[in-house]
XYZ file of C-alpha atoms in Angstrom:
229
model
C 45.259 -172.671 6.520
C 47.845 -172.009 9.199
C 48.343 -168.452 10.457
C 50.679 -167.977 13.407
C 51.375 -164.275 12.913
C 49.066 -161.535 11.689
C 49.837 -157.970 10.686
C 48.501 -155.350 13.066
C 47.288 -151.903 12.036
C 50.887 -150.653 12.095
C 52.065 -153.409 9.762
C 53.945 -155.332 12.464
C 53.636 -159.140 12.820
C 51.827 -160.233 15.991
C 51.329 -163.758 17.329
C 47.617 -164.527 16.915
C 47.275 -165.597 20.581
C 47.796 -161.990 21.623
C 44.435 -160.975 20.124
C 42.482 -163.230 22.491
C 41.513 -161.747 25.843
C 38.344 -161.655 27.927
C 36.526 -158.396 27.208
C 33.144 -157.288 28.479
C 30.310 -156.541 26.046
C 28.036 -153.536 26.628
C 26.169 -153.788 29.930
C 22.831 -153.949 28.106
C 23.739 -157.324 26.614
C 22.728 -159.871 29.244
C 22.123 -163.034 27.222
C 24.075 -165.034 24.648
C 21.562 -164.313 21.832
C 21.951 -160.594 22.545
C 25.750 -160.882 22.361
C 25.556 -162.837 19.107
C 23.181 -160.279 17.617
C 25.381 -157.344 18.640
C 28.465 -158.823 16.963
C 26.478 -159.908 13.890
C 25.097 -156.397 13.373
C 28.533 -154.801 13.266
C 29.119 -154.035 9.561
C 31.302 -156.376 7.545
C 34.016 -154.734 5.488
C 36.906 -156.561 3.887
C 40.398 -155.143 4.367
C 40.759 -154.708 0.618
C 37.778 -152.338 0.651
C 39.215 -150.073 3.330
C 42.378 -149.111 1.472
C 43.512 -149.176 -2.129
C 46.987 -149.997 -0.809
C 45.874 -153.024 1.209
C 47.882 -156.027 0.074
C 47.723 -158.175 3.223
C 45.069 -159.062 5.742
C 45.306 -156.727 8.740
C 44.001 -157.761 12.161
C 42.718 -154.873 14.247
C 42.129 -154.966 17.983
C 38.610 -154.949 19.377
C 38.948 -151.268 20.266
C 40.075 -150.432 16.723
C 37.275 -152.576 15.274
C 34.619 -150.734 17.279
C 36.188 -147.345 16.528
C 36.258 -148.012 12.765
C 32.733 -149.405 12.964
C 33.407 -152.259 10.551
C 35.644 -155.296 10.162
C 35.932 -158.645 8.433
C 35.946 -162.298 9.468
C 38.664 -162.255 12.098
C 37.543 -159.048 13.815
C 34.017 -160.394 14.312
C 35.291 -163.789 15.485
C 37.828 -162.326 17.919
C 35.307 -159.935 19.435
C 32.771 -162.723 19.935
C 35.436 -165.034 21.379
C 36.539 -162.364 23.836
C 32.938 -161.723 24.880
C 32.391 -165.449 25.483
C 35.570 -165.603 27.562
C 34.221 -162.767 29.694
C 31.038 -164.806 30.210
C 33.188 -167.649 31.534
C 33.093 -169.869 28.442
C 36.032 -172.033 27.375
C 36.357 -170.273 24.021
C 38.808 -170.531 21.110
C 39.269 -169.235 17.584
C 39.025 -171.878 14.850
C 40.696 -171.200 11.520
C 39.679 -173.318 8.547
C 38.086 -173.278 5.129
C 34.522 -172.978 3.887
C 33.380 -173.241 0.243
C 31.919 -169.735 -0.038
C 34.379 -167.861 2.180
C 37.685 -169.570 1.548
C 39.665 -168.951 4.741
C 37.049 -168.945 7.473
C 36.977 -168.011 11.148
C 34.704 -169.630 13.733
C 34.509 -169.411 17.508
C 34.577 -172.677 19.444
C 32.933 -172.834 22.865
C 33.634 -176.142 24.571
C 31.321 -177.770 27.057
C 32.838 -178.414 30.522
C 34.237 -181.928 30.761
C 33.416 -182.720 27.145
C 35.364 -182.785 23.900
C 32.265 -181.549 22.087
C 31.283 -177.948 21.742
C 29.550 -175.296 19.665
C 30.943 -173.513 16.623
C 29.759 -169.927 16.167
C 29.987 -168.035 12.887
C 30.299 -164.508 14.223
C 29.398 -162.670 11.003
C 26.105 -164.522 10.477
C 25.337 -165.234 14.130
C 24.656 -168.897 13.367
C 25.825 -171.751 15.562
C 26.513 -175.430 14.951
C 27.403 -178.378 17.133
C 30.895 -179.705 16.454
C 29.276 -182.935 15.236
C 26.835 -181.155 12.899
C 27.591 -182.250 9.336
C 25.675 -179.242 7.938
C 28.221 -176.744 9.288
C 29.657 -174.763 6.339
C 33.153 -175.161 7.769
C 34.606 -178.125 5.882
C 38.276 -178.088 6.903
C 39.884 -177.155 10.237
C 43.515 -176.091 10.146
C 44.173 -174.750 13.610
C 42.694 -173.623 16.910
C 44.089 -170.980 19.239
C 43.349 -169.125 22.441
C 45.276 -166.600 24.525
C 47.875 -169.135 25.632
C 48.554 -171.531 22.778
C 48.025 -172.649 19.203
C 46.962 -176.181 18.261
C 47.699 -177.371 14.728
C 45.293 -179.997 13.388
C 47.259 -183.004 12.067
C 44.288 -185.339 11.559
C 43.863 -186.888 8.140
C 40.145 -186.194 8.298
C 39.836 -182.513 9.174
C 36.074 -182.189 8.718
C 34.576 -180.742 11.939
C 31.876 -183.395 12.317
C 34.292 -186.300 11.876
C 37.443 -185.156 13.639
C 38.528 -185.364 17.269
C 38.227 -182.093 19.174
C 40.272 -183.207 22.191
C 43.104 -180.676 22.011
C 45.183 -182.627 24.549
C 45.409 -185.584 22.138
C 48.978 -185.283 20.837
C 48.206 -187.709 18.008
C 45.580 -185.351 16.628
C 46.909 -181.932 17.551
C 50.356 -180.315 17.721
C 50.820 -177.551 20.291
C 52.946 -174.503 19.574
C 54.014 -174.193 23.210
C 54.711 -177.432 25.045
C 55.210 -177.636 28.786
C 58.880 -177.649 29.680
C 60.126 -176.427 26.296
C 59.461 -172.742 26.940
C 59.928 -170.898 30.218
C 56.847 -169.199 31.731
C 58.542 -165.826 31.270
C 59.252 -166.502 27.591
C 55.693 -167.745 26.996
C 54.324 -164.635 28.696
C 56.448 -162.426 26.465
C 55.117 -164.150 23.356
C 51.466 -164.165 24.432
C 51.061 -160.809 26.207
C 47.808 -159.361 24.903
C 47.505 -156.456 22.485
C 43.898 -155.990 23.596
C 42.932 -153.420 26.207
C 41.122 -154.956 29.204
C 38.134 -152.607 29.193
C 36.420 -151.559 26.008
C 34.711 -148.173 25.865
C 31.273 -148.036 24.250
C 29.474 -144.983 22.931
C 26.586 -143.987 25.150
C 23.112 -143.760 23.660
C 19.992 -141.978 24.846
C 16.373 -143.014 24.441
C 15.573 -139.680 22.795
C 18.125 -140.421 20.055
C 16.676 -143.887 19.475
C 13.132 -142.510 19.275
C 14.243 -139.836 16.818
C 16.007 -142.392 14.638
C 12.923 -144.626 14.708
C 10.721 -141.738 13.556
C 13.152 -140.894 10.758
C 13.183 -144.506 9.538
C 9.383 -144.737 9.643
C 9.074 -141.479 7.703
C 11.520 -142.640 5.027
C 9.727 -145.965 4.689
C 6.363 -144.273 4.386
C 7.637 -141.872 1.730
C 9.213 -144.757 -0.173
C 5.972 -146.746 -0.112
C 3.883 -143.753 -1.171
C 6.292 -143.029 -4.017
C 6.084 -146.647 -5.183
C 2.298 -146.594 -5.171
C 2.167 -143.413 -7.253
C 4.286 -144.949 -10.036
C-alpha cells in the first residue's frame, strides 16, 4: 500500500509527513515500556465505527486522538512514533500489510549507525527486530518521517529479508530528492499539523483510589452473584 496523502478531520488531503513531529508523553512515563503501555491502552476504534457517514480513512492529530479518547491503527502508530522522536530515537512510520489487519501501521526505530532496527506494533504494544521472521507484517510498501517518504521498490518486501538502508537508491525511492525541491518548497509541503505540546488531563490520587474501590466492589458483587447461581 502507498499512501502519500491522508484526509484530516476536516476532509482535506494532507501529506502524511506532516503528521510526524516529536511530542512529549505525560511526565509520569519515564521508560519505553511505560510509553508503549500508555499508547496500547488507548482504546481502538475504527473510523467506520465513529460515523455512519465515514467512507474514507481519516487521520486525526495526536491532540484530536487524545481528545476523542480512541483511534485506529494510524493514530496509535503516529502517537508512538512522535513519543519515540521526543525520546531521541530515529523513528519512522512503516506502512505495509499483515494477514489479519490488511493495511498495517508499524513504528520503526533504527539503531544508530545500523540499518537494523525495531518494529513496534502500537496497538498491541509488541515489538520485533527487523530481521525477525515471526513479525506479522509480511509486506512493506513505504516508510516516512517528518521530512520524506521512501517507497519500497524491492522485489522481496518481507521485513526480515529486505534491505532497510533507506539511502540505498536501488531499494528505495525518495519523494523529495536533494536538489529537486527548494528548502522553502519542502518546508511548505512538510510543515507539521501537530501541535508541539500536548495537553494531558490531570489526575489525582484520590480519584484513582476511588476508581480502584469501585472496580473491586463490582468484581466482588459479580463473583458473589456467580456463586449464588
